[in-house]
PDB file of C-alpha atoms in Angstrom:
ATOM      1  CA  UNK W 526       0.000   0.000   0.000  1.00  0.00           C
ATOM      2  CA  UNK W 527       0.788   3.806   0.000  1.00  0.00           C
ATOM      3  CA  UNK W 528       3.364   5.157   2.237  1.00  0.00           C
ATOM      4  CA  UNK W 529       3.686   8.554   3.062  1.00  0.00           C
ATOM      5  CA  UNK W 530       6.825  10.729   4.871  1.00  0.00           C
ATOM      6  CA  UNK W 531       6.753  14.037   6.205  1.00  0.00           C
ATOM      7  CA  UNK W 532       9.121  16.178   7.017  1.00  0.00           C
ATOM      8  CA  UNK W 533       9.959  18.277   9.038  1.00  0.00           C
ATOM      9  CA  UNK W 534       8.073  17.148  11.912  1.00  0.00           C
ATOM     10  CA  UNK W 535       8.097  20.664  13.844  1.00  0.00           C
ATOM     11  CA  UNK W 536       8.862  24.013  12.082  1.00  0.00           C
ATOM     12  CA  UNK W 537       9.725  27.245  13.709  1.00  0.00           C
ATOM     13  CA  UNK W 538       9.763  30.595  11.746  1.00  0.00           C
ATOM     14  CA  UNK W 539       9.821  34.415  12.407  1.00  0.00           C
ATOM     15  CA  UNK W 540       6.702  36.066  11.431  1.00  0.00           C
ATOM     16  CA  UNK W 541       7.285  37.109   6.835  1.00  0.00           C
ATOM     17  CA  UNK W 542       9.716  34.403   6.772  1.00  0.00           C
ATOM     18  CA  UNK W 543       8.463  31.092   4.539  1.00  0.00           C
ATOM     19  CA  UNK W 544       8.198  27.814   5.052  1.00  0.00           C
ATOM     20  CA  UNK W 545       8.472  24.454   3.647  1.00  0.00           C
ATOM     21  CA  UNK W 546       7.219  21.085   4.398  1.00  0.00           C
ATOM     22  CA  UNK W 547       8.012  18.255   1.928  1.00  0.00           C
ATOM     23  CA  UNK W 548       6.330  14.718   1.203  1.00  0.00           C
ATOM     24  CA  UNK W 549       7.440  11.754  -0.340  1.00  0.00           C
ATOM     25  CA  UNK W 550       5.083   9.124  -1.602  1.00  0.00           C
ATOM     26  CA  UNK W 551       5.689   5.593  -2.654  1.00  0.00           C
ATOM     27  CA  UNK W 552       2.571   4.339  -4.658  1.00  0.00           C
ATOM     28  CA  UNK W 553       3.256   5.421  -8.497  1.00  0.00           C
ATOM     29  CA  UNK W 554      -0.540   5.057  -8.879  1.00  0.00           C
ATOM     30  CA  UNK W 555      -1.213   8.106  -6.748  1.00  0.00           C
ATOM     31  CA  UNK W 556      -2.363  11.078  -8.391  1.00  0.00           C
ATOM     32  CA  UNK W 557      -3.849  13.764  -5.672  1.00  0.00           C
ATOM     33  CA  UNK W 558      -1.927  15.256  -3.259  1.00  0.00           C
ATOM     34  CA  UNK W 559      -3.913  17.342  -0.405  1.00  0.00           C
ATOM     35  CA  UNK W 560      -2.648  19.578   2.026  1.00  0.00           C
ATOM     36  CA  UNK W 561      -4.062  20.078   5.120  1.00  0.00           C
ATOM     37  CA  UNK W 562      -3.919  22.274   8.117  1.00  0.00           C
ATOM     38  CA  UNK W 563      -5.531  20.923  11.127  1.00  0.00           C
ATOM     39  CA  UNK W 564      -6.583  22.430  14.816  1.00  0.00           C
ATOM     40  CA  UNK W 565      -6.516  20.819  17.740  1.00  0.00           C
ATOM     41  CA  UNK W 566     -10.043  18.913  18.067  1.00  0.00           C
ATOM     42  CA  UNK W 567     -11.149  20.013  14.443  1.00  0.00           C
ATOM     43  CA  UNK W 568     -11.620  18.525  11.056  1.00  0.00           C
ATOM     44  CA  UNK W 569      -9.017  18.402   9.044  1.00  0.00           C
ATOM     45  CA  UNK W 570      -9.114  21.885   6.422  1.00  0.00           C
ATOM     46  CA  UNK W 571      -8.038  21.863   3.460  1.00  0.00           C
ATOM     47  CA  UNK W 572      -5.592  24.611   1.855  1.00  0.00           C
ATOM     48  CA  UNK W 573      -4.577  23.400  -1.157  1.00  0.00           C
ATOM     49  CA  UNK W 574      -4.147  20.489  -3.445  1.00  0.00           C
ATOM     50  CA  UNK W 575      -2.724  19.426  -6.749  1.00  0.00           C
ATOM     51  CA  UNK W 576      -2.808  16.623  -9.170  1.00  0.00           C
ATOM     52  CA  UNK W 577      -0.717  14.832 -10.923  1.00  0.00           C
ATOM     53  CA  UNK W 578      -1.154  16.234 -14.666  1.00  0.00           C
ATOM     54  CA  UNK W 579       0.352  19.445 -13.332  1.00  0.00           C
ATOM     55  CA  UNK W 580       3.594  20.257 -11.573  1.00  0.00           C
ATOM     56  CA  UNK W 581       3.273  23.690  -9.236  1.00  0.00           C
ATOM     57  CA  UNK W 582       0.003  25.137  -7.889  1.00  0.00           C
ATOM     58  CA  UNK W 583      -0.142  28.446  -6.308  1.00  0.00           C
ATOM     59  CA  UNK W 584      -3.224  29.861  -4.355  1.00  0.00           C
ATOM     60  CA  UNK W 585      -1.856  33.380  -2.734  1.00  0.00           C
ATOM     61  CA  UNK W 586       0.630  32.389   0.063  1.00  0.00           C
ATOM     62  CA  UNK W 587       0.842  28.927  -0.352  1.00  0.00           C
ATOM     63  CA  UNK W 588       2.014  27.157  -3.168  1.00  0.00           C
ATOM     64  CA  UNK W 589       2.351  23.159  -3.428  1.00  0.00           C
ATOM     65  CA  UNK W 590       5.006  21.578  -5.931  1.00  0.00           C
ATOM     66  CA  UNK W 591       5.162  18.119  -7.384  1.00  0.00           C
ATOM     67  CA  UNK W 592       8.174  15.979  -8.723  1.00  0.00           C
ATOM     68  CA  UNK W 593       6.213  12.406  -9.762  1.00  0.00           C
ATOM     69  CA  UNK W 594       9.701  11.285 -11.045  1.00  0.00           C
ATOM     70  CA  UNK W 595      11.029  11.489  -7.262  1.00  0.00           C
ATOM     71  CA  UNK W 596       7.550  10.890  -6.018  1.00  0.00           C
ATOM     72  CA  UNK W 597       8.005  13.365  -3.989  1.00  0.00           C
ATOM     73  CA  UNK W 598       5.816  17.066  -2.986  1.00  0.00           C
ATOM     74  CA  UNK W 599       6.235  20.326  -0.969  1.00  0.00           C
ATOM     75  CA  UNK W 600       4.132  22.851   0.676  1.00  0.00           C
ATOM     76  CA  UNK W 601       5.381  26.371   0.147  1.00  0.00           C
ATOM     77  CA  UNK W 602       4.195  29.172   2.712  1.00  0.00           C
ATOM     78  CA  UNK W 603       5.426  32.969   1.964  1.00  0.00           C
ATOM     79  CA  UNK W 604       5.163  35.468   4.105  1.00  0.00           C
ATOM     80  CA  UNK W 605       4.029  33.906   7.222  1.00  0.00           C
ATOM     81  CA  UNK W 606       1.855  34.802   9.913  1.00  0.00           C
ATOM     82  CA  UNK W 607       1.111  33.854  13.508  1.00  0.00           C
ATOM     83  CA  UNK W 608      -2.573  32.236  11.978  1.00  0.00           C
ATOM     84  CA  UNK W 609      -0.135  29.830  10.098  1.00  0.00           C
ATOM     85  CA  UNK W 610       0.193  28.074  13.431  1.00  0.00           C
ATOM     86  CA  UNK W 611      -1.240  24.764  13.326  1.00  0.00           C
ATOM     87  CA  UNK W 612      -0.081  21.178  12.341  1.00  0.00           C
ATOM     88  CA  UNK W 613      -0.446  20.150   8.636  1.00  0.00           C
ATOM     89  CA  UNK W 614      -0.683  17.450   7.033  1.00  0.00           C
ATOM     90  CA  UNK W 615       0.223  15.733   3.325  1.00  0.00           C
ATOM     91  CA  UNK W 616      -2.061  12.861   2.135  1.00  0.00           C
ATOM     92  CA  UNK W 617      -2.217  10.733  -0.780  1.00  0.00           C
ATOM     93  CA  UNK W 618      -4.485   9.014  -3.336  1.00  0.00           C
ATOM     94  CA  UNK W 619      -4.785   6.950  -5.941  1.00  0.00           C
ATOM     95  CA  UNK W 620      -7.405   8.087  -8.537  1.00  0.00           C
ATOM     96  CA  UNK W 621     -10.909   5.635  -9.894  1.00  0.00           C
ATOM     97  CA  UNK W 622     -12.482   3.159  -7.182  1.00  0.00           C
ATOM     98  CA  UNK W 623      -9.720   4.694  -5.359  1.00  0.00           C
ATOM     99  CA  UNK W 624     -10.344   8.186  -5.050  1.00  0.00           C
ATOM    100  CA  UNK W 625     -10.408   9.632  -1.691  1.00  0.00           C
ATOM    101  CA  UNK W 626      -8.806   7.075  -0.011  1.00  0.00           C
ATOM    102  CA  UNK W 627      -6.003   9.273   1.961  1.00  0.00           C
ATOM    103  CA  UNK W 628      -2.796   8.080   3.184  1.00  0.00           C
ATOM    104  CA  UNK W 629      -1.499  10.691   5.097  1.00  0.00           C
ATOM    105  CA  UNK W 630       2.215  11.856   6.489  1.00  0.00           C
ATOM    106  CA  UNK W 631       3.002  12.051  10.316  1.00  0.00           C
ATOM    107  CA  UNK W 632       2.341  15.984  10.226  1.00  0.00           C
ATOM    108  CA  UNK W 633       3.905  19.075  11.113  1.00  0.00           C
ATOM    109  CA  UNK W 634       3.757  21.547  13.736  1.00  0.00           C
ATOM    110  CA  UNK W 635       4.222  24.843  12.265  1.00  0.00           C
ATOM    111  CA  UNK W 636       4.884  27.464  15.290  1.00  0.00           C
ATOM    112  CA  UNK W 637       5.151  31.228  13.181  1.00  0.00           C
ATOM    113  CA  UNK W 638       6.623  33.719  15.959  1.00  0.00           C
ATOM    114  CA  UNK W 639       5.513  37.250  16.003  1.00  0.00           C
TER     115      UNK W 639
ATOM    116  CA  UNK C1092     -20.623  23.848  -0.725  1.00  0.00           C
ATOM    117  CA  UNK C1093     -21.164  20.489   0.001  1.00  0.00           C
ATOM    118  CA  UNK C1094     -21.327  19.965   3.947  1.00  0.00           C
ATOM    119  CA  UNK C1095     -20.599  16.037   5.556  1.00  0.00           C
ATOM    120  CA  UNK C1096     -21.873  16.047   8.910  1.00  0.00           C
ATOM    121  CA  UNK C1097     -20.772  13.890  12.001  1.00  0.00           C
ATOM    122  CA  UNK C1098     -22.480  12.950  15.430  1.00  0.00           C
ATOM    123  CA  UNK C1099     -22.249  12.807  17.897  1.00  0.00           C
ATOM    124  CA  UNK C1100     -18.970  15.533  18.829  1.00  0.00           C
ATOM    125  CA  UNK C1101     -18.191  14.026  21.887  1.00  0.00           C
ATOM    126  CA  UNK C1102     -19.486  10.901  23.631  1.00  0.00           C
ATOM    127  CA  UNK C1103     -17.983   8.978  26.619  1.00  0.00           C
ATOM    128  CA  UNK C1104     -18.965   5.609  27.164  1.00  0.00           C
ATOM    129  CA  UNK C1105     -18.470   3.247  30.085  1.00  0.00           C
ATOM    130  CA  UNK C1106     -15.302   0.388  29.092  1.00  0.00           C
ATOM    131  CA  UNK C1107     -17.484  -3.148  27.609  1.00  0.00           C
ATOM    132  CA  UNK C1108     -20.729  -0.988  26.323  1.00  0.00           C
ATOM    133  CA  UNK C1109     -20.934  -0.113  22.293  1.00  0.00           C
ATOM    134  CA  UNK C1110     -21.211   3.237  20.738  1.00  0.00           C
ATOM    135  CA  UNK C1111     -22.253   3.976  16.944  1.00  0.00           C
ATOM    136  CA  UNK C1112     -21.324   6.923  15.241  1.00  0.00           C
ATOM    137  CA  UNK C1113     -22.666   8.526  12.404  1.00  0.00           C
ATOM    138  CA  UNK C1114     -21.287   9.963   9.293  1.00  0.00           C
ATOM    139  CA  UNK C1115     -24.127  12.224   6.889  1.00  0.00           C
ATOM    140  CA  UNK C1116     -23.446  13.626   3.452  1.00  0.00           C
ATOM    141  CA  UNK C1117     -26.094  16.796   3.770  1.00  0.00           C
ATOM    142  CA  UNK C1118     -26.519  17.325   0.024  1.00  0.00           C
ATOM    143  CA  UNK C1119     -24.724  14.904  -2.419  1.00  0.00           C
ATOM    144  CA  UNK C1120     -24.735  11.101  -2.618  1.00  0.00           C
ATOM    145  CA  UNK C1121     -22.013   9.437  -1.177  1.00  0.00           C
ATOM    146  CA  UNK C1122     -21.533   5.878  -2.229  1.00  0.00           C
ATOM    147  CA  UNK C1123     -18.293   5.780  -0.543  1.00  0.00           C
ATOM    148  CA  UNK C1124     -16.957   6.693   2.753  1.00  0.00           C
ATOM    149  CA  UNK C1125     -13.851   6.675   4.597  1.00  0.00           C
ATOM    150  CA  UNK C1126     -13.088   6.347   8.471  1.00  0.00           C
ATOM    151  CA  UNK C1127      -9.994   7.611  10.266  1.00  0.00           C
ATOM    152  CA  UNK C1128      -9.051   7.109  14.041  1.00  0.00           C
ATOM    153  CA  UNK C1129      -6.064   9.971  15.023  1.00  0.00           C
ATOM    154  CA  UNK C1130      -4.748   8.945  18.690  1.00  0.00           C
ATOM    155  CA  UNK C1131      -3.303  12.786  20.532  1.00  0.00           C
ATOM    156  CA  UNK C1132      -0.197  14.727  18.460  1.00  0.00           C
ATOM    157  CA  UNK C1133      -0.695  11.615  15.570  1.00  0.00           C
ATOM    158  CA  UNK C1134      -1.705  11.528  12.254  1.00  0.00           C
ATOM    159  CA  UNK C1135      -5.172  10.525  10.543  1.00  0.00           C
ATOM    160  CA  UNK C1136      -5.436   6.796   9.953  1.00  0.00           C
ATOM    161  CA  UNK C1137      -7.424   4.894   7.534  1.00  0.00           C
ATOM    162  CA  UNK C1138      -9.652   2.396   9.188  1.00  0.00           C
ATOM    163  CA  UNK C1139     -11.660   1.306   6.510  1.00  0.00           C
ATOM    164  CA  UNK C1140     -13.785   2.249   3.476  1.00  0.00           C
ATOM    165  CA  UNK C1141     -17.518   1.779   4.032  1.00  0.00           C
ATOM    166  CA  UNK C1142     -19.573   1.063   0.710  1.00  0.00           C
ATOM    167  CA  UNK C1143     -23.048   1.913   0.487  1.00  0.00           C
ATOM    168  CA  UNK C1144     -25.221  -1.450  -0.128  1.00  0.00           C
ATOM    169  CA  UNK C1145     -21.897  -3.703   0.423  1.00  0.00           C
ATOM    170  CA  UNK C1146     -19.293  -4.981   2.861  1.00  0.00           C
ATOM    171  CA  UNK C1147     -16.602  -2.394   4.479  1.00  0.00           C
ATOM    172  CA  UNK C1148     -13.054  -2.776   3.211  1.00  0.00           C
ATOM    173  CA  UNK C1149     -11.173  -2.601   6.193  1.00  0.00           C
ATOM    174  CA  UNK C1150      -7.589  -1.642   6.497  1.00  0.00           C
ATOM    175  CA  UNK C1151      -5.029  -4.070   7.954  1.00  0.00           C
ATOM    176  CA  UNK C1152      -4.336  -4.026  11.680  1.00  0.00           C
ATOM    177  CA  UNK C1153      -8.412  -3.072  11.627  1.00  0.00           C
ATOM    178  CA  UNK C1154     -10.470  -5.612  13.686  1.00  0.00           C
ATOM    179  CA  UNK C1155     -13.513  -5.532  11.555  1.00  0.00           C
ATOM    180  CA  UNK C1156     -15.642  -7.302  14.958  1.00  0.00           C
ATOM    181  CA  UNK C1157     -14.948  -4.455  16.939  1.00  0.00           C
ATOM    182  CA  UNK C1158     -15.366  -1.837  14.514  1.00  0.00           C
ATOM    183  CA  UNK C1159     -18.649  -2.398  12.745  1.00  0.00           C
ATOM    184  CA  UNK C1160     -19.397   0.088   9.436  1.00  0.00           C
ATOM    185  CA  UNK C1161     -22.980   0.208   8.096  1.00  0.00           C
ATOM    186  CA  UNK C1162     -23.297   1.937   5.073  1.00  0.00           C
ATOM    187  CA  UNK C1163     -27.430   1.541   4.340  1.00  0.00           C
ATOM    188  CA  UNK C1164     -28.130   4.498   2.497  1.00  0.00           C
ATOM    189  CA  UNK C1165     -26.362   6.747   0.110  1.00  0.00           C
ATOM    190  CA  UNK C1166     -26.124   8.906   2.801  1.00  0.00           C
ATOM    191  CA  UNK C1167     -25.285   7.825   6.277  1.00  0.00           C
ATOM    192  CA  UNK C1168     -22.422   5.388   7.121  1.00  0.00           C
ATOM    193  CA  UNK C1169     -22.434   4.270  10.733  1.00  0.00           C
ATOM    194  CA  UNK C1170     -19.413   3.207  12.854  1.00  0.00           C
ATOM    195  CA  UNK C1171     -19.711   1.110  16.032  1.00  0.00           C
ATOM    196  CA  UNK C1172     -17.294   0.978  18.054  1.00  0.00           C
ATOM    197  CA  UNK C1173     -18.191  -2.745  20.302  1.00  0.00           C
ATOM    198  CA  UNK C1174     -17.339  -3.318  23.356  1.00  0.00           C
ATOM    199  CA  UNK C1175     -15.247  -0.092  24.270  1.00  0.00           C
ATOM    200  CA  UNK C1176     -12.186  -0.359  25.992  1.00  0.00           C
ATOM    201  CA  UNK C1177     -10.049   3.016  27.064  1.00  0.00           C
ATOM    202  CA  UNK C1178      -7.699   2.159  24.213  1.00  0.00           C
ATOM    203  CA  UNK C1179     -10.223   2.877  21.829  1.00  0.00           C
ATOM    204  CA  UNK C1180     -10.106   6.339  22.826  1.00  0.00           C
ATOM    205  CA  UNK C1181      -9.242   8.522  20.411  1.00  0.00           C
ATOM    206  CA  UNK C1182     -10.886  11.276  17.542  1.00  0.00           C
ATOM    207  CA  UNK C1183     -12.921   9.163  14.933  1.00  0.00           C
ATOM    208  CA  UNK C1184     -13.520  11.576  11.443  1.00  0.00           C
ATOM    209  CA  UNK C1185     -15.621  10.112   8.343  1.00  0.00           C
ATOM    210  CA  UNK C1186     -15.114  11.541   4.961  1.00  0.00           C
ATOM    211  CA  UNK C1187     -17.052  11.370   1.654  1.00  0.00           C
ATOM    212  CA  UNK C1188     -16.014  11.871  -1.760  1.00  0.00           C
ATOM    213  CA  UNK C1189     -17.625  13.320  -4.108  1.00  0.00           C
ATOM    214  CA  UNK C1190     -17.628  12.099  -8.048  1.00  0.00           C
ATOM    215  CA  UNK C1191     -15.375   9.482  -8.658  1.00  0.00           C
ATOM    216  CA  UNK C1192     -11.632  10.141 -10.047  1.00  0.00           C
ATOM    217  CA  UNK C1193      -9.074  12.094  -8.588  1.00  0.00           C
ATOM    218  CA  UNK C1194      -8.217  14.281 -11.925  1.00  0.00           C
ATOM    219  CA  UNK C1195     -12.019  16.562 -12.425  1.00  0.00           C
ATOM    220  CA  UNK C1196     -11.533  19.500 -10.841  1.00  0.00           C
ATOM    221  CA  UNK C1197     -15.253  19.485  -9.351  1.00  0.00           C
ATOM    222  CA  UNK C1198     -14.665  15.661  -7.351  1.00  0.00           C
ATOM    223  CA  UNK C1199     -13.792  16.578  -3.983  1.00  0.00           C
ATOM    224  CA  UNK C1200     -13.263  15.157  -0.219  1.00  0.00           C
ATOM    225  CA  UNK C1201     -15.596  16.499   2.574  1.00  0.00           C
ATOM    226  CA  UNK C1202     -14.567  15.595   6.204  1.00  0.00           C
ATOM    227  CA  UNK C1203     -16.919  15.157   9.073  1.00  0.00           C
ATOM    228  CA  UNK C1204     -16.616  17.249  12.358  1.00  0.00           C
ATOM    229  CA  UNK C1205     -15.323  14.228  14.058  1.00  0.00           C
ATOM    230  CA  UNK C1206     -16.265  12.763  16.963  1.00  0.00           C
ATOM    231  CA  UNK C1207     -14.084  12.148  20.076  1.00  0.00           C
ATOM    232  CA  UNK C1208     -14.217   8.920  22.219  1.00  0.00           C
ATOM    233  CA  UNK C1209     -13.687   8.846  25.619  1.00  0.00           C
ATOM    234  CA  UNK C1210     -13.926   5.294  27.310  1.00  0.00           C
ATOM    235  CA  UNK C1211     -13.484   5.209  31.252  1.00  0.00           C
TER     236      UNK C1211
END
């Protein structure tokens, strides 16, 4: 089945400095690749996602790039701000009967400093 | 937007009784749900797919005895947790796709509030 690491595991930034959390997946048949920011006790939210017939997405601040070659795809947050605190998470899936079922990485604690 | 919605938020159970959560797509059909368990500072895990009008596909490691999924309706999937122990505490989230495919644009995931477990 799918595997999926995540790194870092915590993050700590100065408020307007970016950050970066990267993925690696090992099921070739995945093609989506969710981000999501969770708060304690709270669904899952989603801020961004990409799939796999294009290689960079970009939605304001964040920005989500994907190598399928390396199998491997990063979260990209500019500009950051002491909101950006949470933990997020990458996921996985495969596409058809598939779809939806998420694999997800061990998460990251973002902590943006003011 | 679509809306999935979960219930109950919280419940805590005595350890040996059963509890049964439920998972509601508000306005699209969901043939297919998912169920996640995430124990404190872990990650979502995949319990098992529940498919409306058939068997759930459960994941491995995922006693299917314990965790019972009814999916009756294209609308509600139902998890029962059986006979509760406090090791079964933990958040339970559903979610629902909709459309079928991960490449059109309009298919989409929708998570459930989730509902924590506590078992004393």
């Amino acid at each position: 089945g799918e595997n999926v690491e995540q790194h870092p595991s915590t993050l700590s930034v100065q408020e307007g400095d970016s950050a970066v959390i990267k993925c690696t997946y090992s099921d070739s048949a995945s093609n989506y690749f969710p981000w999501y920011k969770q708060e304690l006790g709270k669904r899952p939210q989603l801020i961004i996602d990409i799939r796999s017939n294009v290689g960079e997405k970009k939605d304001q601040r964040i920005a989500v790039t994907l190598n399928k070659t390396a199998k491997h795809f990063s979260l990209h947050i500019t500009e950051t701000q002491p909101e950006d605190s949470a933990v997020y998470f990458c996921a996985a899936s495969a596409g058809g009967t598939s779809y939806g079922k998420l694999t997800f990485g061990q998460g990251t604690i973002l902590t943006v400093h003011p | 937007g679509a809306v999935v919605s979960q219930h109950p938020s919280r419940v805590i159970c005595k350890s040996g009784t059963s509890v049964k959560i439920e998972c509601r797509s508000l306005d699209f059909q969901a043939t297919t749900m998912f169920w996640y368990r995430q124990f404190p500072k872990q990650s979502l895990m995949l319990m098992a797919t529940s498919n409306e009008g058939s068997k759930a596909t459960y994941e491995q490691g995922v006693e299917k005895d314990k965790f019972l999924i009814n999916h009756a309706s294209l609308t509600l999937s139902t998890l029962t947790v059986t006979s509760a122990h406090p090791e079964d505490s933990s958040f339970y989230i559903c979610s629902a796709r909709r459309g079928q495919g991960a490449m059109a644009p309009g298919n989409t995931i929708y998570f459930g509030e989730g509902s924590w477990l506590t078992v004393v």
